[in-house]
Coordinates of C-alpha atoms and ligand atoms in Angstrom, one line a residue:
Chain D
X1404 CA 22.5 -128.8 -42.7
X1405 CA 25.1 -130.6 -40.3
X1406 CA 27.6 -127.5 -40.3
X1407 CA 26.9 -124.1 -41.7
X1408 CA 28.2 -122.8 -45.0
X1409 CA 30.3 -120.3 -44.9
X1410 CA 31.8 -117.7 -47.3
X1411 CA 34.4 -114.8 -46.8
X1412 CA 34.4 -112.3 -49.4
X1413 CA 36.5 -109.2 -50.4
X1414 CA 34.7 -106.1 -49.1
X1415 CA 34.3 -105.3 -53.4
X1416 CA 30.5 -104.8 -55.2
X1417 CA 32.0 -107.1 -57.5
X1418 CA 32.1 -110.1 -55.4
X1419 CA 28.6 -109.3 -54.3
X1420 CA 27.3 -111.6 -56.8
X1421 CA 30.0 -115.0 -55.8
X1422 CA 28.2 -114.6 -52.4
X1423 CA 24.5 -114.8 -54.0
X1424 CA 25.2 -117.3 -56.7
X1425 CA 26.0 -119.5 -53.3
X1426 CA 23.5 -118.8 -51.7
X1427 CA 20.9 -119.2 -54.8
X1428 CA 22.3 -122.7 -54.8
X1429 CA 22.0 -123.2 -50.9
X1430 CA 18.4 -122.1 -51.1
X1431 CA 17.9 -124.2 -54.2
X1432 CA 19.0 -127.5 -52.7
X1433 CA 16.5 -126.9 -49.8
X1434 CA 13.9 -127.0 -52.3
X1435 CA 12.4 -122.9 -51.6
X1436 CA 10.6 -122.0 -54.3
X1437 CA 12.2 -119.6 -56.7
X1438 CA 10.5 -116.3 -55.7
X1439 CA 11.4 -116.7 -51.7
X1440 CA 15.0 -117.8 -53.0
X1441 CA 15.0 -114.2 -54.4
X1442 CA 14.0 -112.4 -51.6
X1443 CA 16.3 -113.8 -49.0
X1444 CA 19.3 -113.3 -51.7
X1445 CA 18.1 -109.5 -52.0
X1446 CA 18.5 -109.2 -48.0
X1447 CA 21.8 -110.8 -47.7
X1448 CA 23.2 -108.9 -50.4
X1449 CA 21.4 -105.3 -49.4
X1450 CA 23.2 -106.5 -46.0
X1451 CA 26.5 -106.8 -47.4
X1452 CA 26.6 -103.5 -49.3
X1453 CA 25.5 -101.9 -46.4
X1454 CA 28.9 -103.2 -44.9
X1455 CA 30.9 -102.0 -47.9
X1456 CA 28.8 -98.7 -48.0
X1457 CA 28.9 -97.5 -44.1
X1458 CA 31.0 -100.4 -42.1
X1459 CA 34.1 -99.6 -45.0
X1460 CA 33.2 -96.9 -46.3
X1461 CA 33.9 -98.5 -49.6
X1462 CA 37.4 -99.9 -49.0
X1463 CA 37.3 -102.7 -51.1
X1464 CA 40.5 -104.4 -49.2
X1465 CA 38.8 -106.0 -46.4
X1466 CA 36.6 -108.9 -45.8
X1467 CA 32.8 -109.9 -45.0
X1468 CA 32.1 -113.1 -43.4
X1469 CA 28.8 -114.5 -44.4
X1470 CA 27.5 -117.6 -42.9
X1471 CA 24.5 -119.8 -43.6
X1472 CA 22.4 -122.1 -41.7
X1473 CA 18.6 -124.0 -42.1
X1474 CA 18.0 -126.0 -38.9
X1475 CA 14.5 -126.3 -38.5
X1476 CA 12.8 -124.8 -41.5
X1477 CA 14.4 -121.6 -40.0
X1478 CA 16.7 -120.2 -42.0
X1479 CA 19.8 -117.7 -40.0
X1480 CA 22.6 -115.7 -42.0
X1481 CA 24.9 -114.2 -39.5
X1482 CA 27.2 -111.1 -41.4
X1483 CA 30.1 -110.3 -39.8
X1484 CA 32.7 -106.9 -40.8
X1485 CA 35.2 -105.6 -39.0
X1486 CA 34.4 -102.0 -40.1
X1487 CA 33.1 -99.0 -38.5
X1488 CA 30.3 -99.1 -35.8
X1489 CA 27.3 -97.5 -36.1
X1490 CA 24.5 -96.8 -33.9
X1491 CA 22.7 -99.5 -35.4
X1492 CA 19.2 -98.4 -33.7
X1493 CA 19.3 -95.4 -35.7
X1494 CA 19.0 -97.0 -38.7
X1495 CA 15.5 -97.2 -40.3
X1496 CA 14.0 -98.1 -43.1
X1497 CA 12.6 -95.9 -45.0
X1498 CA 8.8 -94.3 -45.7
X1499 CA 7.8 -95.5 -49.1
X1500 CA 5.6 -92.3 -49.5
X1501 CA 8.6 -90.4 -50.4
X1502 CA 9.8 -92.1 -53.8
X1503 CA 13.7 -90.9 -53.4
X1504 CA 16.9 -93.1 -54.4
X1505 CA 18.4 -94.5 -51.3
X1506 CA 16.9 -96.0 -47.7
X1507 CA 15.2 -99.1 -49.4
X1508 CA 18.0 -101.8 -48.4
X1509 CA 16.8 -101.6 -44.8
X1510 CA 13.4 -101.5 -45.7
X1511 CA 13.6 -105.2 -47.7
X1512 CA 15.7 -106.0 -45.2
X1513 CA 13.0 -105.7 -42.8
X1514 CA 10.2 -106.5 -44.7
X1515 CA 11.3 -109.9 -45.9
X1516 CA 13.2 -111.4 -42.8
X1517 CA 11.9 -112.2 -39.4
X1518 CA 14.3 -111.0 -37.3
X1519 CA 16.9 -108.8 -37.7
X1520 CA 19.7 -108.0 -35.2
X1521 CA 23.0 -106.6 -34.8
X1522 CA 25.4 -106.7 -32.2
X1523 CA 28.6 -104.5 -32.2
X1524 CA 30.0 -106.5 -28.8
X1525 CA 33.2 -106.8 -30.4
X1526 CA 36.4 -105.0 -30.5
X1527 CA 35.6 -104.5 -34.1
X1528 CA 32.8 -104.4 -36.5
X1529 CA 29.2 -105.7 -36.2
X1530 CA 27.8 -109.1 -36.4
X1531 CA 24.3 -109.1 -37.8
X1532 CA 22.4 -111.9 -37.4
X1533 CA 18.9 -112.6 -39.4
X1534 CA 16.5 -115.2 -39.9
X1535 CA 13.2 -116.4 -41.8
X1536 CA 11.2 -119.2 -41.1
X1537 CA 10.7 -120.8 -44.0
X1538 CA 7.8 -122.9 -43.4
X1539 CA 5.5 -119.8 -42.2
X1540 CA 6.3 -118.0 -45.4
X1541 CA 4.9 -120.7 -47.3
X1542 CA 1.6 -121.8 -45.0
X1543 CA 1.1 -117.6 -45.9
X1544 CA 1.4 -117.7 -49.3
X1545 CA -0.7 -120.9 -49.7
X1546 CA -3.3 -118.7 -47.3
X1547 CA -2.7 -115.8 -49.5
X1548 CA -3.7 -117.5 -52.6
Chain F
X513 CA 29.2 -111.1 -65.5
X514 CA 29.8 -107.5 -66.2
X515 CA 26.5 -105.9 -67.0
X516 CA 25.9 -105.3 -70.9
X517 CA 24.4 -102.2 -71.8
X518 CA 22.7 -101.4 -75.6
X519 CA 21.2 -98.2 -77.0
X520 CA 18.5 -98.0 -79.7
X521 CA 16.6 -95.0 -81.1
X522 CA 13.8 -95.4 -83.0
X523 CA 11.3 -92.5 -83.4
X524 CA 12.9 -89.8 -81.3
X525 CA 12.2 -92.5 -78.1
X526 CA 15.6 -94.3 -77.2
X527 CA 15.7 -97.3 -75.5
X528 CA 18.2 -98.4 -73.6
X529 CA 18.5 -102.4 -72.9
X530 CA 20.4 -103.9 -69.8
X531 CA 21.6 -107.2 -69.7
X532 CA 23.0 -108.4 -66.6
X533 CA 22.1 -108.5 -62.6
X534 CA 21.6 -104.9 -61.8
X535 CA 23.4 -104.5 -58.7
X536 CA 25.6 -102.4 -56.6
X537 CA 28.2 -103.6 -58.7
X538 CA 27.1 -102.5 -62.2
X539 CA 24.6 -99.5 -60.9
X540 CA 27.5 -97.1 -60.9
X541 CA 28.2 -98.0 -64.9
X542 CA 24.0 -98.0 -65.5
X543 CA 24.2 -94.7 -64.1
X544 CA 26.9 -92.8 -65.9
X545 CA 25.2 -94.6 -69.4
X546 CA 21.6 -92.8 -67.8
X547 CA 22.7 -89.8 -66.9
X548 CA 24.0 -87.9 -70.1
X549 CA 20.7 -88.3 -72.1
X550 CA 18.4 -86.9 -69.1
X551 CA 21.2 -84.1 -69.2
X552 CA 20.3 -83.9 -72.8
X553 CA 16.7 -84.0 -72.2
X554 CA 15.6 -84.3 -75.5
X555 CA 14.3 -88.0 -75.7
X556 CA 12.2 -90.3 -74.0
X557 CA 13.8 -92.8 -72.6
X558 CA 12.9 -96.7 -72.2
X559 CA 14.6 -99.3 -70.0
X560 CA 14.4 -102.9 -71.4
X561 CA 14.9 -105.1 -68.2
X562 CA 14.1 -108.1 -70.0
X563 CA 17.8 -109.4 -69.5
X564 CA 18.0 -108.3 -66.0
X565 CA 17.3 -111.3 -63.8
X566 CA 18.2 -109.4 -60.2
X567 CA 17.6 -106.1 -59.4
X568 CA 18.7 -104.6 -55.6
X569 CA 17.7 -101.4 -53.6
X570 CA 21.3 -99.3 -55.6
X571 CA 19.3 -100.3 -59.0
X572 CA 16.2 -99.5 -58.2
X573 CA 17.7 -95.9 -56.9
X574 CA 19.4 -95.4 -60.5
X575 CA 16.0 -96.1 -61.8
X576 CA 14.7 -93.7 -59.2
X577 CA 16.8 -90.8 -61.1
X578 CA 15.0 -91.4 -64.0
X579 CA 11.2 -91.4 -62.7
X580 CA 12.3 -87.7 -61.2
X581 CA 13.7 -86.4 -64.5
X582 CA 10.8 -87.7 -66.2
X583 CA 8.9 -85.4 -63.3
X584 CA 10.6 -82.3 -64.6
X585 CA 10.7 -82.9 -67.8
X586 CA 8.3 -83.5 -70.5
X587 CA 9.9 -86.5 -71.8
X588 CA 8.7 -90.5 -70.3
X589 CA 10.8 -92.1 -68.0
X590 CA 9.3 -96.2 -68.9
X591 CA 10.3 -99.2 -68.1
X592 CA 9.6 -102.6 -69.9
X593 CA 9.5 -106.4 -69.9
X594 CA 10.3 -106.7 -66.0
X595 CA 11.3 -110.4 -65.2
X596 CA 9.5 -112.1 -62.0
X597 CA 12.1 -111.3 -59.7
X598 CA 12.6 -108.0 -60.8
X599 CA 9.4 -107.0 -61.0
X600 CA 8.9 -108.6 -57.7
X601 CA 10.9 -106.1 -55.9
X602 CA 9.3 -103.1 -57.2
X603 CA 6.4 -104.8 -55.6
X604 CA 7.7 -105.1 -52.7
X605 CA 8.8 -101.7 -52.5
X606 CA 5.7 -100.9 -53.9
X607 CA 6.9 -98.7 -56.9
X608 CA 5.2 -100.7 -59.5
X609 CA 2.5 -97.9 -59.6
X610 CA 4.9 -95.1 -59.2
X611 CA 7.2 -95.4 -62.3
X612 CA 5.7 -96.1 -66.2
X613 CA 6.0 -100.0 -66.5
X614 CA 4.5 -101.7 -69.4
X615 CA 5.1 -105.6 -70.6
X616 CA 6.0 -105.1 -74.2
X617 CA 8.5 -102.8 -75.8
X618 CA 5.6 -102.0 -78.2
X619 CA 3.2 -100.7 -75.5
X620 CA 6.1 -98.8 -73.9
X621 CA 6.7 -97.0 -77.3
X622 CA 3.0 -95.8 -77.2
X623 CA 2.5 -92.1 -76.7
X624 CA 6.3 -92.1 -75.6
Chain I
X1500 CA 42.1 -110.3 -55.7
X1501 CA 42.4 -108.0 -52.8
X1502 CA 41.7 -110.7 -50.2
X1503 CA 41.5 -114.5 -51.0
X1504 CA 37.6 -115.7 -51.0
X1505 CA 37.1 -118.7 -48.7
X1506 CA 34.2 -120.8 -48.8
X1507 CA 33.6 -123.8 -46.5
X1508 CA 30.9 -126.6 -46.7
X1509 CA 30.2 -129.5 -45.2
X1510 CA 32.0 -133.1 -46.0
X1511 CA 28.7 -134.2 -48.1
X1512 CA 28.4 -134.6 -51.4
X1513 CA 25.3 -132.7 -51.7
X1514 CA 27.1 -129.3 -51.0
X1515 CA 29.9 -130.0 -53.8
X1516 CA 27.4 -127.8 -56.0
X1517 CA 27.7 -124.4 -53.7
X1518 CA 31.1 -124.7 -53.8
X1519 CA 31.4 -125.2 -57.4
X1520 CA 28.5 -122.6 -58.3
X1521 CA 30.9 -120.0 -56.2
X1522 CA 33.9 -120.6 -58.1
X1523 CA 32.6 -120.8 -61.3
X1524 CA 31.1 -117.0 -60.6
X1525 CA 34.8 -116.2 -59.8
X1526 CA 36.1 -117.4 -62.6
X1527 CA 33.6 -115.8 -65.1
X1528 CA 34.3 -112.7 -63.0
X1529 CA 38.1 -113.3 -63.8
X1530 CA 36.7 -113.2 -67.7
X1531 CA 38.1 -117.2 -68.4
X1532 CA 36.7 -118.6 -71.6
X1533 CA 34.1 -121.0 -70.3
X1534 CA 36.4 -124.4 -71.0
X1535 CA 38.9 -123.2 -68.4
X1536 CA 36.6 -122.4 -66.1
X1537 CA 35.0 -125.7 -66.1
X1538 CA 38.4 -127.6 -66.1
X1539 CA 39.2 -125.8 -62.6
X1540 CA 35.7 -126.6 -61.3
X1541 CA 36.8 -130.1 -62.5
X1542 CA 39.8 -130.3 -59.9
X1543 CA 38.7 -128.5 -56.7
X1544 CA 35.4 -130.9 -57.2
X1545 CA 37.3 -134.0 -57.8
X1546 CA 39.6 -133.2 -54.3
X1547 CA 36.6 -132.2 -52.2
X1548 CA 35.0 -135.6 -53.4
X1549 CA 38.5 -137.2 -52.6
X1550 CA 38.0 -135.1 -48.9
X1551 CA 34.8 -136.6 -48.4
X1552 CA 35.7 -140.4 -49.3
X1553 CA 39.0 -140.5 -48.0
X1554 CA 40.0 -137.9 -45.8
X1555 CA 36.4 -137.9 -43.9
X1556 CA 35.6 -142.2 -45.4
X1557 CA 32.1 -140.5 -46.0
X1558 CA 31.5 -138.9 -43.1
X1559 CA 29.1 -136.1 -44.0
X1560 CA 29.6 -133.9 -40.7
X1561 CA 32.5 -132.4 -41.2
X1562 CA 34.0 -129.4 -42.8
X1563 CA 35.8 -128.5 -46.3
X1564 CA 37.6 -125.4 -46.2
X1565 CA 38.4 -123.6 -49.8
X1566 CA 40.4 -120.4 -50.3
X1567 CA 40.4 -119.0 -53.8
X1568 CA 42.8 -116.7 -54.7
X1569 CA 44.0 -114.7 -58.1
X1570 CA 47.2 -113.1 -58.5
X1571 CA 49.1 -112.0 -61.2
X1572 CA 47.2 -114.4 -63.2
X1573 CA 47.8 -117.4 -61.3
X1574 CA 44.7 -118.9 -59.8
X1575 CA 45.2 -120.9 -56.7
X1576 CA 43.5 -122.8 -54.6
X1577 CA 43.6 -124.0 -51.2
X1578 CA 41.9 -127.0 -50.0
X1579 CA 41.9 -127.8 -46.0
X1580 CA 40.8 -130.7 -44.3
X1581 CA 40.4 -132.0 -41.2
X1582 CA 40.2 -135.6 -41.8
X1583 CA 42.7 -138.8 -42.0
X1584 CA 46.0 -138.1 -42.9
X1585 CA 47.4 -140.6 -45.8
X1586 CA 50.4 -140.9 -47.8
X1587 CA 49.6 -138.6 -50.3
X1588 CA 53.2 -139.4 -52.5
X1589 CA 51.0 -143.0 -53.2
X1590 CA 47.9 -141.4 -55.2
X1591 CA 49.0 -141.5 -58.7
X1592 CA 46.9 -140.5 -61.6
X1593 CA 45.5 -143.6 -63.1
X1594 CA 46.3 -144.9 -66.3
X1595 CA 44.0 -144.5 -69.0
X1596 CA 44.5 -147.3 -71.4
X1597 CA 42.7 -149.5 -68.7
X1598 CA 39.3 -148.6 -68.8
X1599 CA 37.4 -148.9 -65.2
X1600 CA 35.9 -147.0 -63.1
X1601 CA 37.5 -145.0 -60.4
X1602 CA 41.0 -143.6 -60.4
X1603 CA 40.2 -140.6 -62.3
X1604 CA 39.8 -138.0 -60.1
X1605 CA 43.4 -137.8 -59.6
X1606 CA 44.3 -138.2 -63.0
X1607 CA 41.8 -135.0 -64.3
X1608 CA 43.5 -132.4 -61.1
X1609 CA 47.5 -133.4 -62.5
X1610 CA 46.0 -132.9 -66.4
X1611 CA 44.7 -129.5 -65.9
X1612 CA 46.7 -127.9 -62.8
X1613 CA 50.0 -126.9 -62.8
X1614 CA 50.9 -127.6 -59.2
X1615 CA 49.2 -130.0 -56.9
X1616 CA 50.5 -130.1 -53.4
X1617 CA 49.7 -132.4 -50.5
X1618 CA 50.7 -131.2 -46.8
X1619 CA 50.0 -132.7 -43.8
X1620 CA 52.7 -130.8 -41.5
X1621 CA 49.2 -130.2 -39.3
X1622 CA 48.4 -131.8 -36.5
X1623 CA 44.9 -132.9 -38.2
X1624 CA 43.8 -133.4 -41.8
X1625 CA 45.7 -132.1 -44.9
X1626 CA 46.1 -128.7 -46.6
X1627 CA 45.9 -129.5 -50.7
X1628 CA 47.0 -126.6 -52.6
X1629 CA 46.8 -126.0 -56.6
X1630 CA 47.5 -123.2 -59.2
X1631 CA 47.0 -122.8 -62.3
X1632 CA 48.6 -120.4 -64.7
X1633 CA 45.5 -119.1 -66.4
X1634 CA 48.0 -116.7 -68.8
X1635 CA 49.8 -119.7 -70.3
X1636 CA 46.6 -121.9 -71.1
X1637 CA 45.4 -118.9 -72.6
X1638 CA 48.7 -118.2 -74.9
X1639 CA 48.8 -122.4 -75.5
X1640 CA 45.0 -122.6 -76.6
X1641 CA 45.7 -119.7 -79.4
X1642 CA 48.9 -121.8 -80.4
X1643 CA 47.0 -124.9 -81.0
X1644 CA 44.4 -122.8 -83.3
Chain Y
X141 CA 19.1 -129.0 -57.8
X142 CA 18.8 -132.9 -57.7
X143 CA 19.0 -135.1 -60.7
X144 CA 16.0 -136.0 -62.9
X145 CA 15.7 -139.3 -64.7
X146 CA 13.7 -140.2 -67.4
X147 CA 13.4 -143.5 -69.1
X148 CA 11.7 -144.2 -72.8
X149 CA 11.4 -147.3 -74.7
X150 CA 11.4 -147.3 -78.2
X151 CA 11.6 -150.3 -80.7
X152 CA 13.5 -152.4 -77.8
X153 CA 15.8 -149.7 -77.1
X154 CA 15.5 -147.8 -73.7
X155 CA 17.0 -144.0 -73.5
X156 CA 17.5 -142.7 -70.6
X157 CA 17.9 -138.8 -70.4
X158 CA 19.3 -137.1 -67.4
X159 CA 19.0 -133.8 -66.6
X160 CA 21.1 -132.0 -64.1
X161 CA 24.8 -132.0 -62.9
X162 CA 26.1 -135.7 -62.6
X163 CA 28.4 -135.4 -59.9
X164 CA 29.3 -137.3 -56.6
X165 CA 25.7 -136.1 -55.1
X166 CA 23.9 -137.5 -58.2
X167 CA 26.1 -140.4 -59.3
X168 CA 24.2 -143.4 -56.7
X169 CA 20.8 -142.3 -57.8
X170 CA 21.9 -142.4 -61.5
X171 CA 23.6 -146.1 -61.0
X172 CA 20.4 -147.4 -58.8
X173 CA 18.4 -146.4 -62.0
X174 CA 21.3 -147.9 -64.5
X175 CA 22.1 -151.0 -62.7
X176 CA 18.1 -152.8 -63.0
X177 CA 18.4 -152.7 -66.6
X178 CA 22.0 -154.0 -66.9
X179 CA 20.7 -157.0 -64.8
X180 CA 17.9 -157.1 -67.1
X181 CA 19.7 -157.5 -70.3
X182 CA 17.5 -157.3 -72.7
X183 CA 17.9 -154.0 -74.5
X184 CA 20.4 -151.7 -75.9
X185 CA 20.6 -148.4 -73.2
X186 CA 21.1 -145.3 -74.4
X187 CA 21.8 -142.2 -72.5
X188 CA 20.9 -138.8 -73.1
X189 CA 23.1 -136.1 -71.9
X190 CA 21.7 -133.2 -73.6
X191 CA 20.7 -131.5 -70.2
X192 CA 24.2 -132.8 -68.6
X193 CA 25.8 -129.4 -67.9
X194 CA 28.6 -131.2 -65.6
X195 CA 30.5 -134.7 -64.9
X196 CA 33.4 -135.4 -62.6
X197 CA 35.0 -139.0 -62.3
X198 CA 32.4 -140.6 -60.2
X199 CA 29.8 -139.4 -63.6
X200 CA 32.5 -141.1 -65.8
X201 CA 32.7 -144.3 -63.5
X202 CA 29.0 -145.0 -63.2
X203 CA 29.3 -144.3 -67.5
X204 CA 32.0 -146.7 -67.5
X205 CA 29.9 -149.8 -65.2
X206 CA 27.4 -149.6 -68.6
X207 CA 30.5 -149.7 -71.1
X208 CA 32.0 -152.5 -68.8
X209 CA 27.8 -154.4 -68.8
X210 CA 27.8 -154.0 -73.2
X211 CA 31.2 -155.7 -73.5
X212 CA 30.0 -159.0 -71.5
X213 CA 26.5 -158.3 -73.1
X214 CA 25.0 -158.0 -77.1
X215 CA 23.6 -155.2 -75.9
X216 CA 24.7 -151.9 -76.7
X217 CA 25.2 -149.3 -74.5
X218 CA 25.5 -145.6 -76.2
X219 CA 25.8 -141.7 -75.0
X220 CA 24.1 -139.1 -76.7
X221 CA 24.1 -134.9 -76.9
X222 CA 27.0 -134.2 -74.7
X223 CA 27.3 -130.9 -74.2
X224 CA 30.7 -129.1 -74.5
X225 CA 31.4 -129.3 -71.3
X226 CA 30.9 -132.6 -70.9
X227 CA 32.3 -133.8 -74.4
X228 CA 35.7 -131.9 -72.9
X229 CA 35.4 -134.4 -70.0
X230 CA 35.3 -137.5 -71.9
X231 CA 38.4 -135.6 -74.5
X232 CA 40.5 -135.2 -71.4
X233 CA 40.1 -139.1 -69.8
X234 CA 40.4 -140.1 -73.7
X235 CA 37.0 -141.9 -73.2
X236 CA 35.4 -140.3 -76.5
X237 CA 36.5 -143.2 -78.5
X238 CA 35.9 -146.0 -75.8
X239 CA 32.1 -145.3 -76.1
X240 CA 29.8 -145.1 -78.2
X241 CA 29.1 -141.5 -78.9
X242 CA 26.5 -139.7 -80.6
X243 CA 25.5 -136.6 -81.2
X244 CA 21.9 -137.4 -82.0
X245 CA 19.5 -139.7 -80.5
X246 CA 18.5 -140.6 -84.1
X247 CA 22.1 -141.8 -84.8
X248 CA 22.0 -143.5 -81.1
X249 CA 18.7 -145.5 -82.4
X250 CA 20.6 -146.7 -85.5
X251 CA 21.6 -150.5 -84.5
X252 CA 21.5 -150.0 -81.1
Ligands
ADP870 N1 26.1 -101.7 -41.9 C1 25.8 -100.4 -41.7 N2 26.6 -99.7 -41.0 C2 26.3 -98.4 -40.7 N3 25.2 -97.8 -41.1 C3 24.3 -98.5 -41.8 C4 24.5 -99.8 -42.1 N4 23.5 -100.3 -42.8 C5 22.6 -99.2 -42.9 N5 23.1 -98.1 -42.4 C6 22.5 -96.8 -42.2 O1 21.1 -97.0 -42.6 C7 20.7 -96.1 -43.7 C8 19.7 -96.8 -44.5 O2 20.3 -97.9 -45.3 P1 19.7 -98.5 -46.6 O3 18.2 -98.7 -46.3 O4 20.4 -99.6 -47.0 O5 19.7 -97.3 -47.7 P2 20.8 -96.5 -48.3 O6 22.1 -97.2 -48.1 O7 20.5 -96.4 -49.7 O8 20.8 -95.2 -47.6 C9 22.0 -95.8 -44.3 O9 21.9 -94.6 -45.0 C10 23.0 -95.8 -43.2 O10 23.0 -94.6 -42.6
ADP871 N1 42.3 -136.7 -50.1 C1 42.7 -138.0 -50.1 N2 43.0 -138.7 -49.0 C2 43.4 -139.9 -49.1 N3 43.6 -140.7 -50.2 C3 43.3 -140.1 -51.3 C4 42.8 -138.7 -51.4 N4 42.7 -138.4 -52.7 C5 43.0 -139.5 -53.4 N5 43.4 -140.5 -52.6 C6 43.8 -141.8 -53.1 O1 44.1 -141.8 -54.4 C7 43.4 -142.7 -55.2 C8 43.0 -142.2 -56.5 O2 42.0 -141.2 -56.3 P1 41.1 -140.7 -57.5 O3 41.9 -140.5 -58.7 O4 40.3 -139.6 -57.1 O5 40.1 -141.9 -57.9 P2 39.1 -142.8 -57.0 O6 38.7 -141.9 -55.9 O7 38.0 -143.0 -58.0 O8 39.8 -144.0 -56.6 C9 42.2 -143.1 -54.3 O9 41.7 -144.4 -54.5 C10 42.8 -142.9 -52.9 O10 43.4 -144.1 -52.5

């Protein structure tokens, strides 16, 4: 990809879904396979209602920046709000012991994505920035099989 | 895009089928249609997912509400005909053990 | 529409798709009967292909900038390049009772929007914008049942 | 997400379906598959647009290089199965009538 792809969208659930339908199609073109396509559209979109939930509180009049890249296999989505900051090491995912609603966006977060970092540097909001290498996941699953 | 949302009874089990990508967007809609029958508590309830291509972490909570009214209540709380995505999250969370989930609509109504 | 979405992609073709995957999801969020919705998807492709073979003459590492926005049901769009500027008042729609190929890009975005307008005020590239009235076609398609 | 093509001979007639958007990404690969048999000339080309969900002018133009080939030719060349979306297309450049439609293969065999 020469330049990333980027999308701004209103800080609304119901533009959640123009963000992943963009993505799907980004993912698509590089030829993922469907399941993995899936998984990084669940992260990205766990990541953005995270913004809506804590960074706006749910104000649904401001904006998340989403951008995409795949330069090397490795695939990096960089978020950016201009919400609240948070103590961004505090947030964990959650046990799975204790089946409760809530806590499991981190957790997929985390469990699906290589890295995952944010960095409230800025005047305002947080940038998170996270990536997948997309050639590993598929040596595993062809070693999982 | 808005998510579609059916009720059937049949047999004193109702069934309640989504169709739509379960999200943070419609979970709050999913919800409200969920929450009156555990209040009545008189049925069992199934959740067709056949139509439900995406499922994220605020669906899988509304689902959540059901597996614990289920636990304090002698009623099922069952879910059917996952699609691979969905039912690949609940893997991944590792909650395809911890709730009722069957293929078929007929095995869900079994002992329901 | 609280805030306007903005997507950008790269000047190459292959990326047309995100774009048009994006807006389509906007548009069936907006609740337009299908037809409408892929007449609009019509006309902000056939100006990012015009971007990409005239602004950029096929130069595939540069950016397309698109805002969508809804208001009082008028859609509009906003397409920003950073490519050669040309005399815009010299593309005219084609006419149809020759039959080739090309020249029908232009011809499809006059059809179906309402406004098409060509700026180049900028120091670099053009700023196309378009709207739509999606409350009239509405109204007109019932009259001509 | 990139174009498949499919080619099919039958009784001197060769029918090529396309499946997938034909827009400025696909349009080369579909004309560098189109223009071998135009040189040819030797059989009627039909193609198959049942799994054509979308076409923009640069679709239309490498339609129109086959209508263009048929006219200096005895060949025919005919479209088939256009889906709504692209029918609307061909309605709006007032192209339905230029080509040869059909909306079934069968009908596209007939003479071709
Ligand atoms: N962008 C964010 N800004 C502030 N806090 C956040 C953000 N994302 C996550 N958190 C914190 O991390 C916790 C876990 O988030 P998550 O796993 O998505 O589950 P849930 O939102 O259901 O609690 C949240 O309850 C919140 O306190
Ligand atoms: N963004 C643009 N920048 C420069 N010239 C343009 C642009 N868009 C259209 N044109 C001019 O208008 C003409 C008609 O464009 P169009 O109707 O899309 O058909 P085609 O691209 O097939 O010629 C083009 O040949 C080109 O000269």
């Amino acid at each position: 990809m020469a330049e990333p792809i980027k999308i701004t969208i209103p800080s609304d659930p119901r533009y959640l879904c123009v963000n992943r339908r963009a993505l799907q199609q980004i993912l698509t073109l590089a030829e993922l396979p469907e399941e993995l396509t899936s998984q990084l559209a669940l992260c990205v979109d766990e990541a953005c209602s995270n913004v809506i939930k804590y960074g706006y509180e749910g104000e649904t009049n401001h904006s998340i920046e989403i951008s995409y890249a795949i330069d090397n296999d490795v695939f990096e989505v960089k978020i950016r709000d201009y919400g609240k900051q948070c103590d961004t090491s505090k947030f964990q995912p959650r046990c799975l012991d204790d089946v409760k609603p809530g806590g499991l966006g981190t957790f997929f977060i985390h469990k699906i994505m290589d890295s995952v970092s944010y960095c409230t540097k800025r005047e305002k909001g947080t940038l998170l920035t996270m990536t997948k290498n997309l050639k590993t996941d598929m040596v595993n699953q062809k070693e999982e099989e | 895009m808005t998510v579609e949302l059916n009720s059937e009874e049949k047999d004193g089990v109702v069934t309640i089928s989504i169709e739509g990508e379960f999200d943070m967007a419609a979970s709050p809609k999913i919800r409200n249609f969920l929450t009156p029958l555990f209040k009545e508590n008189n049925r069992s309830v199934i959740v067709d997912l056949a139509k439900v291509p995406y499922i994220d972490s605020s669906g899988i909570a509304t689902l959540v509400e059901g597996l614990q009214w289920s636990h304090s209540s002698d009623k099922k709380f069952r879910l059917t005909q996952l699609s691979p995505a969905v039912k690949d999250v609940f893997e991944i969370a590792r909650l395809l053990t911890v709730f009722e989930v069957f293929d078929s609509h007929e095995e869900a109504l079994q002992g329901a």
